[in-house]
Coordinates of C-alpha atoms in Angstrom, one line a residue:
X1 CA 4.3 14.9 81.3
X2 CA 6.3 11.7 80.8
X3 CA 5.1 8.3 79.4
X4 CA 6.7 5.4 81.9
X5 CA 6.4 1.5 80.9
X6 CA 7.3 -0.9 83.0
X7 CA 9.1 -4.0 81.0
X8 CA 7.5 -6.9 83.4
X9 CA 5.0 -9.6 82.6
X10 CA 1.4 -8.6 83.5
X11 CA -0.7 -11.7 82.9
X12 CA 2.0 -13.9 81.5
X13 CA 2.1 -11.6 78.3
X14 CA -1.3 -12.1 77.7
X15 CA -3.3 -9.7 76.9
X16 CA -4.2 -6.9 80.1
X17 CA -8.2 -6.5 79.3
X18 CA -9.0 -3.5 82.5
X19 CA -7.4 -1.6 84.7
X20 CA -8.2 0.6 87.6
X21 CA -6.1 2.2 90.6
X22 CA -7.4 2.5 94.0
X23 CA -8.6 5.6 95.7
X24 CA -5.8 6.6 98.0
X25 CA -3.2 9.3 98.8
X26 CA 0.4 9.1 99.0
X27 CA 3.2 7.4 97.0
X28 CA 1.8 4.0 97.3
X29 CA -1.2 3.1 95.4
X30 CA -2.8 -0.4 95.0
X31 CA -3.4 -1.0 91.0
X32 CA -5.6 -4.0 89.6
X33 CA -6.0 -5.1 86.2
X34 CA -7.8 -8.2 84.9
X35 CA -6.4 -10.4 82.0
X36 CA -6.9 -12.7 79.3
X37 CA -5.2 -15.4 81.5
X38 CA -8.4 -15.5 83.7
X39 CA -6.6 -13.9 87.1
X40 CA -7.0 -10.5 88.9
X41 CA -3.5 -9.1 89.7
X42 CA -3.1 -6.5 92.6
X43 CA -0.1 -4.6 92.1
X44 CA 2.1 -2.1 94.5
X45 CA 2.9 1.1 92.8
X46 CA 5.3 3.1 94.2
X47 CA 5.6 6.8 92.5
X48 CA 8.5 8.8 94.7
X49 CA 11.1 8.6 92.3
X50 CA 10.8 6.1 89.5
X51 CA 7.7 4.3 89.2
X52 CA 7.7 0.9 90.5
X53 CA 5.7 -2.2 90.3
X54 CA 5.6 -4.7 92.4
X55 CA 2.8 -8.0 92.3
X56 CA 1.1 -8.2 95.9
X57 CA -1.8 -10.4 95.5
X58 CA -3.0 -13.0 92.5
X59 CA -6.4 -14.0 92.7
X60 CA -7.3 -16.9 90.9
X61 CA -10.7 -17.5 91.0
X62 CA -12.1 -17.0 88.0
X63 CA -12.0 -19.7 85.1
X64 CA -12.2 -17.2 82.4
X65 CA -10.8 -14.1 80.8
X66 CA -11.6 -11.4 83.3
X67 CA -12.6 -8.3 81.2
X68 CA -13.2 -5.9 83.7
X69 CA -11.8 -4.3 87.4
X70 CA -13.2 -1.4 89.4
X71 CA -12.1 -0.3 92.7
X72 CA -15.3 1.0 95.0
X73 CA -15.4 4.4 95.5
X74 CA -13.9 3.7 99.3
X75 CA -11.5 1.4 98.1
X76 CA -12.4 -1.4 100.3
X77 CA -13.7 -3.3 98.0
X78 CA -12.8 -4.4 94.3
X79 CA -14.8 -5.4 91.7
X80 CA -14.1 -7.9 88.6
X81 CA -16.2 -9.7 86.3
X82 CA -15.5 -12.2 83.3
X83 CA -16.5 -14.3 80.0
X84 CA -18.5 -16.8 82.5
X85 CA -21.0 -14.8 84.1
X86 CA -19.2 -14.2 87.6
X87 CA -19.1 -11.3 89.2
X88 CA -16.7 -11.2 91.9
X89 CA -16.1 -9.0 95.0
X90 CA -12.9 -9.2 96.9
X91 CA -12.0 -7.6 100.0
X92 CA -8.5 -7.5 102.1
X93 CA -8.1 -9.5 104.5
X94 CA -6.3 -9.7 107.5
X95 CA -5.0 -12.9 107.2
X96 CA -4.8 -15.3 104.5
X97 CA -7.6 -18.4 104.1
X98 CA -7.1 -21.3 102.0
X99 CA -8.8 -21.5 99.2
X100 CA -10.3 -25.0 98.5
X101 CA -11.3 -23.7 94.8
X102 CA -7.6 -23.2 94.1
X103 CA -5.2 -25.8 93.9
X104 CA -1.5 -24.3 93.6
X105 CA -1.8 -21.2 95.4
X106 CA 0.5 -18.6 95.0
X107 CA 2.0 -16.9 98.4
X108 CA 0.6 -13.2 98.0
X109 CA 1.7 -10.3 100.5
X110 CA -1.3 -9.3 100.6
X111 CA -4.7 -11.2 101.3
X112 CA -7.7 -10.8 99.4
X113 CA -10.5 -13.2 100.0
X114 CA -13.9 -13.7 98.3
X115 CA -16.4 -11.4 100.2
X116 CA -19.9 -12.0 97.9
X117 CA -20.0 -14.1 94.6
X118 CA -23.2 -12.3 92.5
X119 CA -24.6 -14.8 90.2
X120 CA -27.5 -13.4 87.6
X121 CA -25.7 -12.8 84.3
X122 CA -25.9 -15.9 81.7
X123 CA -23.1 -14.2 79.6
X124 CA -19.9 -12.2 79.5
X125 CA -20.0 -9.4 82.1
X126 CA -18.7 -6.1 79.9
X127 CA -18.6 -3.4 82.2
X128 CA -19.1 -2.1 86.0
X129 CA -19.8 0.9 87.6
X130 CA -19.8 1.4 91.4
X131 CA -22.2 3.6 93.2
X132 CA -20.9 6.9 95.0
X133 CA -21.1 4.9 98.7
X134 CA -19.8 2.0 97.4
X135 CA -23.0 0.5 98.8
X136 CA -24.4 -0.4 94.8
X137 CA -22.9 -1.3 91.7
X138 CA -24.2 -2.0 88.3
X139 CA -23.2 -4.3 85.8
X140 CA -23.3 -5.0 81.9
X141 CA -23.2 -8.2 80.0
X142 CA -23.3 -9.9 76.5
X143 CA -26.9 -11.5 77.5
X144 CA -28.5 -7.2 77.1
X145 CA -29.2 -6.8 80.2
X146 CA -27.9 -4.6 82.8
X147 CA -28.2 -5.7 86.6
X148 CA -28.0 -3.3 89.7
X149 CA -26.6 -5.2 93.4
X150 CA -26.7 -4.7 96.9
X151 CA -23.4 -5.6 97.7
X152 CA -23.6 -6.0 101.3
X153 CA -27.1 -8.3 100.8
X154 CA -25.5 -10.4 97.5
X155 CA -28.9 -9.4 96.3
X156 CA -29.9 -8.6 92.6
X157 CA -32.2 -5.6 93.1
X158 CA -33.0 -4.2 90.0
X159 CA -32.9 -6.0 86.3
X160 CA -32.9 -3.6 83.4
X161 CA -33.8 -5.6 80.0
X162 CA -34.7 -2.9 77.3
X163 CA -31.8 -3.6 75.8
X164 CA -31.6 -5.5 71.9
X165 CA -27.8 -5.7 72.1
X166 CA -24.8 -6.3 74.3
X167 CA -24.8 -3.9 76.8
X168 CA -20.9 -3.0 76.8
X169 CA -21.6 0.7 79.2
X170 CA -22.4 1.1 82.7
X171 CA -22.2 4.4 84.5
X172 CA -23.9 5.4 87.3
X173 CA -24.3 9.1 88.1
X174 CA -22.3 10.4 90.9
X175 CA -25.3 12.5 92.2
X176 CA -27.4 9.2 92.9
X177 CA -30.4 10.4 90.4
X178 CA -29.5 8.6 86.8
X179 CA -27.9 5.4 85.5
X180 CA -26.3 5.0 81.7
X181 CA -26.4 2.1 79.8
X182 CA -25.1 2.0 76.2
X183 CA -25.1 -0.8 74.0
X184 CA -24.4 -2.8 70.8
X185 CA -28.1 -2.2 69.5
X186 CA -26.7 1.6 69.1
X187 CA -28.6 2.9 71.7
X188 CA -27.7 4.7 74.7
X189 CA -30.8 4.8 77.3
X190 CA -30.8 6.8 80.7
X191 CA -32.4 4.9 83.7
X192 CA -34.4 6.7 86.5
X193 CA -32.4 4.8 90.0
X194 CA -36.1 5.2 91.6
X195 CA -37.9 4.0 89.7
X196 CA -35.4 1.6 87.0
X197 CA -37.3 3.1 84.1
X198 CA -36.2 4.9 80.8
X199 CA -36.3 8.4 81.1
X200 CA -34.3 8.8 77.7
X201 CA -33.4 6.7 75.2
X202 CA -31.0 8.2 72.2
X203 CA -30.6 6.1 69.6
X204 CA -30.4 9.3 67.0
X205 CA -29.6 13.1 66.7
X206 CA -29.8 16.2 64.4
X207 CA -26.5 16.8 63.6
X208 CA -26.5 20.1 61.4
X209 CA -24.2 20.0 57.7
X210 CA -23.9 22.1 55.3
X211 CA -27.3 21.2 53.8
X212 CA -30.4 23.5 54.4
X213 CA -32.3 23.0 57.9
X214 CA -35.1 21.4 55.7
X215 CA -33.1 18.7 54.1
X216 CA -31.2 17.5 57.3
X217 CA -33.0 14.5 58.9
X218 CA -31.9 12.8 62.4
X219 CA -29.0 10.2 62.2
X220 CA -27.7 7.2 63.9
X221 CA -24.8 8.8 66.3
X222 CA -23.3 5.4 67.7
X223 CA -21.4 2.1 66.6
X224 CA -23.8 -1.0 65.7
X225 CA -22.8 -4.7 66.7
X226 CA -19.9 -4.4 63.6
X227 CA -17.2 -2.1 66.2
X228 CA -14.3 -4.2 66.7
X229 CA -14.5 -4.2 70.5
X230 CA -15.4 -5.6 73.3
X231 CA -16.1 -2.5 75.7
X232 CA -17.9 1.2 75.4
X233 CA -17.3 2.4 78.4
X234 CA -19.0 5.4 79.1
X235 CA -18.9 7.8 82.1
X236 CA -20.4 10.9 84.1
X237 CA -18.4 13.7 85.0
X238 CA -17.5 14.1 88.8
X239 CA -19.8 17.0 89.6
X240 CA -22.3 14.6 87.8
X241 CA -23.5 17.8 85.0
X242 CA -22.4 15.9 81.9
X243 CA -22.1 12.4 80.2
X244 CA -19.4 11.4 77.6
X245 CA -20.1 8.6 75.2
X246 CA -17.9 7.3 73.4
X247 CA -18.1 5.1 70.0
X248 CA -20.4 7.8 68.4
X249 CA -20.3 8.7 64.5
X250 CA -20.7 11.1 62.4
X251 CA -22.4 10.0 59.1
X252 CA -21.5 12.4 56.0
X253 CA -23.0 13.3 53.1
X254 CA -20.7 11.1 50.3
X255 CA -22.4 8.2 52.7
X256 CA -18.7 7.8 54.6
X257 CA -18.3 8.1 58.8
X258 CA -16.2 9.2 60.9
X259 CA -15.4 8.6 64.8
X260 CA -16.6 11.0 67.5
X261 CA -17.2 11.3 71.4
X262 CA -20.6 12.8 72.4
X263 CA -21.4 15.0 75.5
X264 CA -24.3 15.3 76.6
X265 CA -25.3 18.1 79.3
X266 CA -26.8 16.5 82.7
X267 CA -30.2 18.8 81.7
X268 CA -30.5 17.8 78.2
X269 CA -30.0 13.8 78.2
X270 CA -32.5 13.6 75.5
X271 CA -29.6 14.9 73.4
X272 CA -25.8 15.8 72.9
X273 CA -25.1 19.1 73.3
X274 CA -21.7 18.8 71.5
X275 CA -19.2 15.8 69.5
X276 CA -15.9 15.9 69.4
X277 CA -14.5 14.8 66.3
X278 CA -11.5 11.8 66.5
X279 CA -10.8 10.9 63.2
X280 CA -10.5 7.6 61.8
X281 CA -10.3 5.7 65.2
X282 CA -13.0 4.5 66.9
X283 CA -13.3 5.7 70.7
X284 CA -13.8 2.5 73.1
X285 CA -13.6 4.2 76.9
X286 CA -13.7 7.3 78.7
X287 CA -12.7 8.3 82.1
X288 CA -12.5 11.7 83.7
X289 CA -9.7 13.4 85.9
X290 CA -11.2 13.0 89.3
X291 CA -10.0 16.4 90.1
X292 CA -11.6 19.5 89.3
X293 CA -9.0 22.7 88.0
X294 CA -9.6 26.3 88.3
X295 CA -10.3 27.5 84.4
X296 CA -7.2 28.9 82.6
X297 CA -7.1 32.3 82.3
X298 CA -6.5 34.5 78.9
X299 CA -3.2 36.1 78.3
X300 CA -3.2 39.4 76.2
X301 CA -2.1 37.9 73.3
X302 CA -5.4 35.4 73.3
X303 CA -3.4 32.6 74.4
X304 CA -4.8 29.8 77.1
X305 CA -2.3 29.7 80.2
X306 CA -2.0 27.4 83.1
X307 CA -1.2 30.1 85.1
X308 CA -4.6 31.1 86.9
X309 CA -2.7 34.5 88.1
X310 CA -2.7 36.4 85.3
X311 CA -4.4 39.5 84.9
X312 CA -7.7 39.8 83.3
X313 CA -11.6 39.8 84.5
X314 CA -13.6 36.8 84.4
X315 CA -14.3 37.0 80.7
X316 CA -11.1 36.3 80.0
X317 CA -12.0 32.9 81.5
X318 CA -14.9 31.8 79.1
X319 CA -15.2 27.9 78.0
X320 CA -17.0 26.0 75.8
X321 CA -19.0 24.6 79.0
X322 CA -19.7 27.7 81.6
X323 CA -18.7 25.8 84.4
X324 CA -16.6 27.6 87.3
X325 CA -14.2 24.8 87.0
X326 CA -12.4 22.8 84.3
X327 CA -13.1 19.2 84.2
X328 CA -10.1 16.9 82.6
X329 CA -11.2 13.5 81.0
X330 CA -9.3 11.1 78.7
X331 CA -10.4 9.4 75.4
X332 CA -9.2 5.7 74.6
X333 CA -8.8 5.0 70.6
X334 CA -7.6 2.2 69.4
X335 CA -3.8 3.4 69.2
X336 CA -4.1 6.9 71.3
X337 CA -5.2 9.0 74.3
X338 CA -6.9 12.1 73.7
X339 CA -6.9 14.5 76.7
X340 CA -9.5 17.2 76.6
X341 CA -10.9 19.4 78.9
X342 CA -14.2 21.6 79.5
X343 CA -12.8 25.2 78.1
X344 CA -12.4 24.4 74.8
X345 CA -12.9 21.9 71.6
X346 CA -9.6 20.3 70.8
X347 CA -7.4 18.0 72.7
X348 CA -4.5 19.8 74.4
X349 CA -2.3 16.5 74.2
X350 CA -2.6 13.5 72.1
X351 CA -0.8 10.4 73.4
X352 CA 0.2 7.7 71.0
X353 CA 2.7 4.9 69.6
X354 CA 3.2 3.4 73.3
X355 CA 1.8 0.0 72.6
X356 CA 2.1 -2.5 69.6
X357 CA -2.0 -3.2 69.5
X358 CA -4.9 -2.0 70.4
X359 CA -5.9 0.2 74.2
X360 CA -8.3 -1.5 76.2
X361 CA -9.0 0.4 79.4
X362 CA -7.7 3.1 80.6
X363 CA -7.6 4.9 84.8
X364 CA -7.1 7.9 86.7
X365 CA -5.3 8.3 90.0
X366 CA -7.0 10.1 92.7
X367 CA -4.9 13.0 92.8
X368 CA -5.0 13.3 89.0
X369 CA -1.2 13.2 88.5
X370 CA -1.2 9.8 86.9
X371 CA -3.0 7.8 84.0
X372 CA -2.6 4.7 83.5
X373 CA -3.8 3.0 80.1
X374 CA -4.0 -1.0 79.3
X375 CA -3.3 -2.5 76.3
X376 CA -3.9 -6.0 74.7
X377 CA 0.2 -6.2 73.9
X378 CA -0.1 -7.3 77.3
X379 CA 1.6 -4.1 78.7
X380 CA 0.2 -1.2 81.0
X381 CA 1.9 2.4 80.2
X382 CA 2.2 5.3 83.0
X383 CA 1.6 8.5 81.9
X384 CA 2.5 11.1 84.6
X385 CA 2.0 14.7 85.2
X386 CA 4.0 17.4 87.6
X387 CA 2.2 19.3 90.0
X388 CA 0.4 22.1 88.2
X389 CA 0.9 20.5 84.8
X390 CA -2.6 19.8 84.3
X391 CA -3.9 23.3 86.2
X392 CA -4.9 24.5 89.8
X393 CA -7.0 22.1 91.6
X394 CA -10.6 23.8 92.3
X395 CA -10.7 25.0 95.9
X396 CA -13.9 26.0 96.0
X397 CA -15.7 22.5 97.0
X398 CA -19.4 23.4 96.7
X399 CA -20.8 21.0 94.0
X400 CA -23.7 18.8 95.2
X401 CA -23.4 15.2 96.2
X402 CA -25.6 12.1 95.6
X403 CA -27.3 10.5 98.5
X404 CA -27.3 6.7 98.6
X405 CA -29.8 6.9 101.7
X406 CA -32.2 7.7 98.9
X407 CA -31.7 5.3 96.8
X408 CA -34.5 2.5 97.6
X409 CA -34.4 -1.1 96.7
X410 CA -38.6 -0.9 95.8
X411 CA -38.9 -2.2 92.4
X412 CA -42.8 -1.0 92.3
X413 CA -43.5 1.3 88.7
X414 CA -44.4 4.4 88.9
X415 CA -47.7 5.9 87.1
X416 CA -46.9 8.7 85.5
X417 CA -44.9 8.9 82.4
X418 CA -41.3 8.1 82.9
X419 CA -40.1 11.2 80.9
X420 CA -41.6 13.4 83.4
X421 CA -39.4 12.8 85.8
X422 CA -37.3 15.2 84.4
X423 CA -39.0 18.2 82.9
X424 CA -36.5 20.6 82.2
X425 CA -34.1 20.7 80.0
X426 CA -30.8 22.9 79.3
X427 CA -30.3 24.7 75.7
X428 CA -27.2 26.6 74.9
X429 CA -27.7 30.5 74.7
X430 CA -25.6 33.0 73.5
X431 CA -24.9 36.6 74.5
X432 CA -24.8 38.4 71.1
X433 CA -24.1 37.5 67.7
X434 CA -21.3 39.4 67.4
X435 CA -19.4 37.5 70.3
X436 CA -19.0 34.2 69.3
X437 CA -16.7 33.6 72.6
X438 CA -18.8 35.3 75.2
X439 CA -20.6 32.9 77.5
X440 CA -24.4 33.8 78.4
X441 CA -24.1 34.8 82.5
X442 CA -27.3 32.7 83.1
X443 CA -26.1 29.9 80.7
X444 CA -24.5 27.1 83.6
X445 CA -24.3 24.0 81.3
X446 CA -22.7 24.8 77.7
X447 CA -21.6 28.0 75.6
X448 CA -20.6 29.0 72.4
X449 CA -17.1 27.0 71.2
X450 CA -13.9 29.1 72.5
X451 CA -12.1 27.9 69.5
X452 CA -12.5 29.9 66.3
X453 CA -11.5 29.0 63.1
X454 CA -11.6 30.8 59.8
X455 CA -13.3 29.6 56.6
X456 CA -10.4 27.6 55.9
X457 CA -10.3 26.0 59.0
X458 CA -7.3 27.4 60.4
X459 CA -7.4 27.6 64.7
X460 CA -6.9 30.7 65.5
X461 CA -4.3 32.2 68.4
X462 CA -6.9 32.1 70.9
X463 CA -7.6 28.7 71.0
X464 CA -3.8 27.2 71.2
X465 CA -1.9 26.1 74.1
X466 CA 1.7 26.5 75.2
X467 CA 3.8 23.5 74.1
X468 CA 3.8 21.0 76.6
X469 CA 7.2 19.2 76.6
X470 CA 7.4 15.4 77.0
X471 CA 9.0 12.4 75.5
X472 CA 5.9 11.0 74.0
X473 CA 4.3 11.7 71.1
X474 CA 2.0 15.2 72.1
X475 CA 0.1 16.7 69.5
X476 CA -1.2 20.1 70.9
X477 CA -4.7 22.3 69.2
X478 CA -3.7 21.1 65.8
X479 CA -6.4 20.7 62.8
X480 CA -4.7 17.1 62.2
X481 CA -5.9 15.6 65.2
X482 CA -9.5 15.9 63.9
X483 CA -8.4 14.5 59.9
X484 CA -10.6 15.2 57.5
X485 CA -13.4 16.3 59.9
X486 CA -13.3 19.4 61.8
X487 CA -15.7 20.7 64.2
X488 CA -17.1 24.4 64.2
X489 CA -19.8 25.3 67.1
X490 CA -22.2 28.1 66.1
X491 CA -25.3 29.1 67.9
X492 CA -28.5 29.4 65.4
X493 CA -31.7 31.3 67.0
X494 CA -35.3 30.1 66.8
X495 CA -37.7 32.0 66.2
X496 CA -40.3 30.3 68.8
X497 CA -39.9 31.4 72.6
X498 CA -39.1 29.0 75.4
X499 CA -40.7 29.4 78.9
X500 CA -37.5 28.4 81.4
X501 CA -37.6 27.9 85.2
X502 CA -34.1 28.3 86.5
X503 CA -33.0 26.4 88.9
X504 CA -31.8 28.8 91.9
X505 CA -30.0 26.1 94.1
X506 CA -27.8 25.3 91.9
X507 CA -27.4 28.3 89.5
X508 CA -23.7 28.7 90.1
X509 CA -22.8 25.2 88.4
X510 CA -26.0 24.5 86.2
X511 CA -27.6 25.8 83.2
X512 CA -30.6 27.8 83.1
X513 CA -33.2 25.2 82.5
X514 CA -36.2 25.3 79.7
X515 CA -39.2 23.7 80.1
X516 CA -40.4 20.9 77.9
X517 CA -42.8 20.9 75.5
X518 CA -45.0 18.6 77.3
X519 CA -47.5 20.8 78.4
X520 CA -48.3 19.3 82.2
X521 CA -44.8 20.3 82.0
X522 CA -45.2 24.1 81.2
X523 CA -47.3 24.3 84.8
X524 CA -43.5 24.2 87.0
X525 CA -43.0 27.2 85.5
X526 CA -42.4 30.0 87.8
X527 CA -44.7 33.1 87.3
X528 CA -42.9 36.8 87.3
X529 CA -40.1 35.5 85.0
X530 CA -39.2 36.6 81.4
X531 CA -38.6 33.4 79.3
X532 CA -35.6 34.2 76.8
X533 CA -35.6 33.5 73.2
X534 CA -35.2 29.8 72.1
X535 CA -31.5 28.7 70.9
X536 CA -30.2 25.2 69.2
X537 CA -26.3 24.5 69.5
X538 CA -25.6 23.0 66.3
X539 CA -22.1 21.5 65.0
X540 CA -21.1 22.2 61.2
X541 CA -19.0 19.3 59.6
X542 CA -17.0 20.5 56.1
X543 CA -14.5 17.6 55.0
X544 CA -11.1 20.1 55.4
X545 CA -9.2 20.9 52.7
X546 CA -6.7 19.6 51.3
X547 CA -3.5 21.3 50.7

C-alpha cells in the first residue's frame, strides 16, 4: 500500500469538493472531481509505473461550486450537481461543439458536451446516486427533498418530500428493490422504488450499555443539522445485503458522544445490526471496494492471513457477517480513512495526516487496487494497493442482480401498508454460548463479533492482522483507533420464540429470515418448519481504561 499525491493544481487550489473514477479496465482511467471554482475537471490517470495526471476536459458550465460527481455505472455518462440547483449530465462526444454559454473556452482533448440539463431542485444539490443500468439516478438537495430521473426522457419521475432537513445521502440499491435517503433532520428513511413510499424510517435505536435491559431506552443514532459538513454520503454494499451510514452516534451515559458508522443488514432495515466505533471524528462518506475477496483464512496460531491456501476447514473462516465473501469499504473522517472489511470489527488500516484540512469525498477504482480521497486543501491523494494486498478476488459470481426492466415510472400508491412490503426480517443467531466465534450455519446476514477482547479490553491474537508495510501512517487492530469507546458484540437470548421463513433462493448469501410481528405477516410462514429461539445482537460500550 502506498499513499501517492500528485503536487498539481486541481481547481486553481480551491477547494476539490467530490471525486469519482470511471468504471474501466486497464492503466488508463478517466477521473472527475468537482470544485469550489464551479468547474468539472476530467482527468487522465495513467497507473503503469508512477501515477500520472493529466487534465483532458474542463467543463464549465456550472456557475457555482459543484459539490458533487458520479460516473454512471456504464461510464458513459457523468453526473454533477452544484450550489444552484443544476443537475448536469455530460456525455463524450465525438467532436467538439461550441458552447455559446461559455465565453473563453479552454481547448480540451477530450469533448464532453451537455446531453440533458435536469431542472427540479430549488437548492444546493448534496449528493447522487446512479441506478445499476445507468438508466435512473437519484438526487439530494438542501430544499429536503430527494428527486428520482429518467435520464434518457429529462424527466422527474418520482419526488420524495418526507424529509424535515437537508437531505445530504442518496443511495440506491444495487438489486433495484430500495432507495436510502439520510438527512440533516437525523433521520435515515428507506424508500420502496415501486411504489416511492417509506418502508422504514430510523431516526432511533436500542443501543445496549452497561445499564440493566429495563433502564435502557432508544437513542438518537445520527448527527442533527449542527455536523460541520456538507455531505453524508451513504452507500449499499455491491451484493446489495447491507447499508453503511455514516455520521451515526453513540450517546453515553455522562451525557457525552462519540462518532460511529452503522450497518444495517439488507433484511433488518428497520434497524442496525452493528456500529463501528471511530472516535472523536465525525464520519462524512462511505464507499465500498467494488470487488468482492474470498474470506481470510485462520492460521494455527489464530491469526487472520491473506493467504486463502492455508490449511484449515471452513470454520476457520468465520466473520462477523456470514457472508461467503469479504466485502472491503472505506470510512471518510474528517482527517483519516478507515478501511474495514466484513470478517471482523476493527479497521485493518487507518490512513491519515495526507492532507492539511478536512476529506471530502472519497472513490474506488473498478479493479479495487486504487482509492482515491479528496480534500478541501484542494489536493486529491492516491492510495494504492498490489495485487493480492487486499485479498483474492471472489470467483464465485453467483450474487443476484437488480432488474431495471422492473423498475416502473407509475407513481400510483399502493393500498396496503407500506411496511408490508417487506415482511421478514434478519436477527443474528448464535451457535452455542460457549462459542463466541462460531457463526450459526443457517445465519446468512450477521454473526457473533470475531474479535474478542478480555475485560480489560485487550484484542486478543485472533483478531490481529499481519503488519501491512507502507509509507503512510497505518494503524492496524489496535484499541486506539476506537479512543475512549470500544466495541464488544455479544449475543443475548430471548426468551419468546420467533416463527422464520427462510428464504431458499438465496440461502447461500442471505440470512435466515424472521417473520414480523405484524400478524398478516405471520401467514408467509411456511408450515413443516421449526422456528428457532429468538436472538438480539446487542453492542456493549465501557469508556476504556485508562492506563
Amino acid at each position: 500500500m502506498k499513499c501517492h499525491i500528485p503536487e498539481i493544481s486541481w481547481h486553481n487550489r480551491d477547494p476539490v469538493l467530490s471525486v469519482d473514477i470511471q468504471w474501466s479496465e486497464g492503466d488508463v482511467r478517466r477521473l472527475a472531481t468537482g470544485g469550489q471554482d464551479s468547474h468539472v475537471l476530467v482527468w487522465s490517470v495513467t497507473t503503469a509505473g508512477n501515477i500520472g495526471v493529466e487534465c483532458v476536459a474542463d467543463l464549465s458550465r456550472h456557475t457555482k461550486p459543484v459539490n458533487i460527481v458520479r460516473f454512471a455505472p456504464s461510464g458513459e455518462i457523468l453526473a454533477s450537481g452544484d450550489d444552484e440547483a443544476a443537475l448536469i449530465l455530460w456525455k463524450q462526444q465525438e467532436k467538439e461543439q461550441p458552447d455559446i454559454f461559455v465565453e473563453d473556452e479552454v481547448q480540451n482533448k477530450e469533448h464532453w458536451g451537455v446531453f440533458k440539463m435536469l431542472r427540479g431542485h430549488i437548492e444546493d444539490i448534496c449528493d447522487l446516486s446512479w441506478a445499476p443500468d445507468s438508466n435512473y439516478i437519484i438526487s439530494g438537495s438542501v430544499d429536503n427533498s430527494a428527486i428520482l430521473w429518467d435520464v434518457q426522457k429529462g424527466k422527474n419521475i418520482g419526488l420524495l418530500a418526507e424529509h424535515k432537513g437537508f437531505v445530504q445521502g442518496v443511495s440506491w440499491d444495487p438489486l433495484n428493490q430500495y432507495l436510502a435517503t439520510l438527512g440533516s433532520d437525523r433521520t435515515l428513511r428507506i424508500y420502496n422504488i415501486q411504489t416511492k413510499r417509506v418502508v422504514y424510517k430510523i431516526q432511533k435505536a436500542l443501543i445496549p450499555s452497561e445499564k440493566s435491559q429495563e433502564e435502557n431506552k432508544p437513542t438518537r443514532i445520527f448527527y442533527d443539522d449542527t455536523l460541520k459538513s456538507f455531505s453524508r454520503r451513504l452507500t449499499f454494499s455491491p451484493d446489495g445485503e447491507l447499508l453503511i451510514v455514516p455520521t451515526g452516534i453513540l450517546e453515553q451515559e455522562d451525557g457525552k458522544f462519540s462518532n460511529a458508522v452503522y450497518i444495517f443488514c439488507r433484511h433488518s432495515l428497520n434497524r442496525p445490526v452493528m456500529y463501528l466505533p471511530t472516535g472523536n471524528k465525525f464520519t462524512l462518506a462511505v464507499r465500498c471496494c467494488p470487488v468482492l475477496f474470498e474470506l481470510r483464512k485462520k492460521r494455527k496460531n489464530g491469526i487472520l492471513s491473506p493467504d486463502t491456501e492455508q490449511e484449515g476447514s471452513e470454520k476457520d473462516s468465520l466473520s462477523v457477517f456470514s457472508l461467503p465473501y469479504r466485502v472491503v469499504f472505506a470510512v471518510a473522517t474528517q482527517d483519516s480513512l478507515l478501511l474495514y472489511d466484513t470478517q471482523q470489527t476493527l479497521p485493518f488500516a487507518k490512513i491519515s495526516n495526507i492532507h492539511f484540512t478536512r476529506l471530502s469525498d472519497v472513490a474506488w477504482s473498478s479493479d479495487g487496487l486504487m482509492l482515491i480521497a479528496s480534500s478541501t486543501d484542494g489536493y486529491c491523494s492516491f492510495i494504492r494497493f498490489s495485487e493480492g494486498e487486499l485479498g483474492v478476488p471472489y470467483q464465485k459470481s453467483h450474487l443476484p442482480s437488480g432488474d431495471s426492466a422492473n423498475f416502473k415510472e407509475s407513481t400510483e400508491t399502493s393500498t396496503t401498508d407500506p411496511t408490508a412490503m417487506t415482511n421478514v426480517t434478519a436477527s443474528p443467531t448464535s451457535e452455542g454460548k460457549n462459542s463466541p466465534n462460531r457463526v450459526n450455519s443457517e445465519q446468512k446476514c450477521v454473526g457473533e463479533s470475531s474479535t474478542n477482547r478480555d475485560v480489560s479490553g485487550n484484542v486478543t491474537e485472533s483478531s490481529t492482522l499481519s503488519a501491512v508495510k507502507s509509507d503512510i501512517t497505518i494503524t492496524q487492530n489496535s484499541p486506539k483507533i476506537t479512543d475512549e469507546v470500544e466495541s464488544r458484540s455479544a449475543v443475548q437470548e430471548d426468551q419468546e420464540p420467533m416463527d422464520v421463513a427462510p428464504n431458499k433462493e438465496n440461502q447461500s448469501i442471505r440470512a435466515s429470515e424472521s417473520v414480523s410481528s405484524d400478524p398478516q405477516s405471520s401467514q408467509t410462514r411456511q408450515q413443516g418448519e421449526k422456528p428457532p429461539r429468538r436472538v438480539q445482537l446487542i453492542t456493549l460500550t465501557r469508556p476504556a481504561s485508562k492506563p
